[in-house]
XYZ file of N, CA and C in Angstrom:
261
model
N 78.828 88.902 115.656
C 80.118 88.336 115.054
C 80.860 90.450 114.966
N 81.753 90.760 115.107
C 82.659 92.067 114.626
C 83.368 91.926 113.612
N 83.437 93.248 112.655
C 84.832 93.328 111.556
C 85.306 94.462 111.562
N 86.523 94.633 111.761
C 87.693 95.599 112.504
C 88.068 95.726 110.697
N 87.675 97.045 109.370
C 88.149 97.311 108.166
C 88.765 98.539 108.699
N 90.424 98.148 108.347
C 91.376 98.863 108.187
C 92.042 99.923 107.108
N 92.194 100.741 106.153
C 92.488 101.222 105.643
C 93.389 102.532 105.241
N 94.835 102.056 104.480
C 95.473 102.540 104.994
C 95.891 103.751 103.955
N 95.726 104.797 102.642
C 96.832 104.693 101.978
C 98.046 105.738 102.373
N 99.327 106.157 101.388
C 100.328 106.583 101.071
C 99.840 107.436 99.555
N 100.214 108.455 99.578
C 100.678 109.495 98.327
C 101.949 109.930 98.670
N 102.944 109.729 97.836
C 104.074 110.472 97.376
C 104.749 111.442 96.598
N 104.566 112.842 96.838
C 105.052 113.383 95.401
C 105.749 113.523 93.968
N 105.843 113.440 93.828
C 107.303 113.202 92.449
C 107.995 114.005 92.094
N 108.262 115.138 93.381
C 109.471 115.715 93.322
C 110.223 115.280 94.623
N 109.253 114.428 94.885
C 110.642 113.772 96.240
C 111.133 113.015 96.612
N 110.690 112.060 95.036
C 111.353 110.682 94.599
C 111.895 110.945 93.428
N 112.676 110.038 92.945
C 113.079 110.292 91.378
C 112.314 110.032 90.562
N 111.429 108.750 89.988
C 109.727 108.725 90.297
C 108.783 109.641 89.555
N 108.870 110.269 88.290
C 108.783 111.003 87.532
C 106.844 111.338 87.544
N 105.905 110.405 88.035
C 104.524 110.183 88.179
C 103.706 110.607 88.043
N 102.608 111.045 88.553
C 101.046 112.092 89.087
C 100.951 110.867 89.969
N 100.915 111.764 91.089
C 100.487 111.131 92.611
C 99.565 109.986 92.533
N 100.035 109.084 93.442
C 99.581 107.586 93.296
C 99.217 107.754 94.162
N 98.314 106.915 94.877
C 97.482 106.443 96.512
C 97.562 105.116 96.670
N 98.434 104.221 97.320
C 98.821 103.298 97.548
C 97.976 102.219 98.449
N 96.868 102.183 98.010
C 95.571 101.740 99.898
C 96.048 99.883 100.104
N 96.694 99.886 100.884
C 96.138 98.736 101.716
C 94.629 98.435 102.473
N 93.710 97.298 102.092
C 92.956 97.005 103.116
C 92.929 96.026 103.988
N 92.240 95.715 105.513
C 92.411 94.582 105.935
C 90.839 94.438 106.354
N 90.985 92.544 106.936
C 89.858 93.090 107.344
C 90.247 91.860 108.955
N 89.130 91.773 110.058
C 89.742 91.030 110.551
C 88.014 90.718 111.422
N 87.867 89.699 111.399
C 87.203 89.395 112.421
C 86.684 89.356 114.011
N 85.870 89.586 115.152
C 86.208 89.317 116.076
C 84.560 88.690 116.709
N 84.915 88.100 117.618
C 83.843 87.833 118.394
C 82.997 88.504 118.902
N 83.466 90.165 119.679
C 81.706 90.326 120.198
C 83.197 91.854 119.846
N 81.918 93.028 120.376
C 81.936 94.472 119.544
C 82.971 95.350 120.486
N 82.767 94.877 121.883
C 84.554 95.219 122.686
C 86.071 94.790 122.584
N 85.922 93.483 121.527
C 87.699 93.053 120.922
C 87.890 94.217 120.147
N 86.346 93.967 119.155
C 86.470 94.654 117.681
C 87.141 96.622 117.721
N 86.254 97.151 119.252
C 86.147 98.070 119.436
C 88.056 98.690 120.405
N 88.813 97.480 121.025
C 90.310 97.562 121.026
C 90.645 97.496 120.120
N 90.888 96.493 119.635
C 91.985 96.364 118.834
C 91.454 97.337 117.744
N 90.216 98.850 117.521
C 90.528 99.552 117.232
C 91.331 100.393 117.751
N 91.094 100.762 118.566
C 91.878 101.977 120.038
C 93.144 101.277 119.723
N 93.361 100.115 119.745
C 94.564 100.019 119.801
C 95.837 101.003 118.316
N 95.314 99.863 116.764
C 95.688 100.157 116.149
C 95.632 101.574 115.906
N 94.707 101.989 115.986
C 94.360 103.967 115.822
C 96.007 104.596 116.905
N 95.882 104.265 118.105
C 97.511 105.241 118.536
C 98.426 104.571 117.972
N 98.385 102.899 117.520
C 99.572 102.727 117.287
C 100.153 103.688 115.335
N 98.770 103.872 114.952
C 99.167 104.661 113.284
C 99.264 106.175 114.080
N 98.969 106.948 115.458
C 99.000 108.688 115.247
C 100.624 108.238 115.578
N 100.559 107.758 116.558
C 102.410 107.605 117.628
C 103.081 107.657 115.431
N 103.300 106.584 114.979
C 103.558 106.790 113.288
C 103.606 107.758 112.178
N 102.578 108.397 112.737
C 102.464 109.288 111.427
C 103.085 110.294 112.455
N 103.348 110.168 113.842
C 103.990 111.549 114.044
C 105.891 111.430 113.926
N 105.336 110.756 114.227
C 107.088 110.090 114.161
C 107.798 110.264 112.173
N 107.060 109.881 111.752
C 107.269 110.497 110.150
C 107.225 112.307 109.933
N 106.402 112.065 110.759
C 105.811 113.313 110.787
C 107.761 114.239 111.174
N 108.319 114.306 112.164
C 109.770 114.416 112.502
C 109.994 114.393 111.387
N 110.568 113.568 111.312
C 111.491 113.266 110.384
C 111.883 113.995 109.579
N 110.766 114.292 108.965
C 110.411 114.650 107.298
C 110.341 116.269 107.727
N 110.498 116.344 108.954
C 111.198 118.672 109.362
C 112.084 117.738 109.151
N 112.994 117.401 109.678
C 113.903 116.781 109.670
C 115.010 117.021 108.539
N 114.485 117.042 108.174
C 115.443 116.206 106.337
C 114.495 118.212 105.584
N 113.372 118.799 105.929
C 113.068 120.196 105.702
C 114.443 120.939 106.063
N 114.585 121.069 107.025
C 115.238 121.585 108.121
C 117.070 121.952 106.611
N 117.028 120.343 106.253
C 117.893 120.771 105.377
C 118.275 120.748 103.457
N 116.531 121.229 103.043
C 116.206 120.815 102.483
C 116.191 119.704 101.236
N 115.957 118.923 102.375
C 115.797 117.162 101.584
C 114.832 116.554 101.039
N 113.466 117.542 101.817
C 111.639 116.429 101.424
C 111.461 118.104 102.874
N 110.215 118.038 102.490
C 109.184 118.425 102.785
C 107.907 117.809 103.240
N 107.250 117.826 104.459
C 106.007 116.966 104.614
C 105.267 117.247 103.798
N 105.014 118.228 103.305
C 103.610 118.406 102.018
C 103.110 117.816 100.987
N 105.032 116.552 100.712
C 105.530 116.252 99.642
C 104.635 114.562 100.155
N 103.664 114.338 101.416
C 104.103 112.784 101.145
C 102.297 113.375 102.148
N 100.994 112.369 101.113
C 100.458 112.221 102.359
C 99.016 110.895 103.060
N 99.267 111.641 103.708
C 98.857 109.788 104.519
C 97.721 109.516 105.442
N 97.039 108.881 104.814
C 95.311 108.212 105.443
C 94.973 107.221 106.105
N 94.429 106.891 106.745
C 94.129 105.564 107.472
C 91.949 106.045 108.021
N 91.853 105.079 108.007
C 90.356 104.625 108.119
C 90.062 103.340 108.978
N 89.760 103.754 110.167
C 90.094 101.996 111.170
C 87.728 101.827 111.597
N 87.494 101.152 111.107
C 85.856 100.482 112.066
C 86.165 99.333 111.960
N 85.176 99.542 112.901
C 84.405 98.435 114.014
C 83.503 98.664 112.968
N 82.658 97.212 112.517
C 81.227 97.560 112.080
C 80.616 95.719 112.113
N 79.530 95.377 112.650
C 79.084 94.809 112.445
C 78.962 93.114 111.102
N 78.398 92.342 111.386
C 78.710 91.027 110.117
C 77.595 90.700 110.266
């Protein structure tokens, strides 16, 4: 049995929102079991590809906002980790 562990977190600079609180990481953790290492690794590859694509789209959108002075990509931190672990 294998377990896919997926951790995703993001933080938004107070300067980018009306919330003037400190930077906060907002983590999401998901575990999913797989019957084999191969199935786990296939799911991991698919998830990583999806996350990379989403990150690229977000950065592109933020660059567009930066060009009109509304936001800066440095105001958002996005991090993720996807691992296949034996159970």
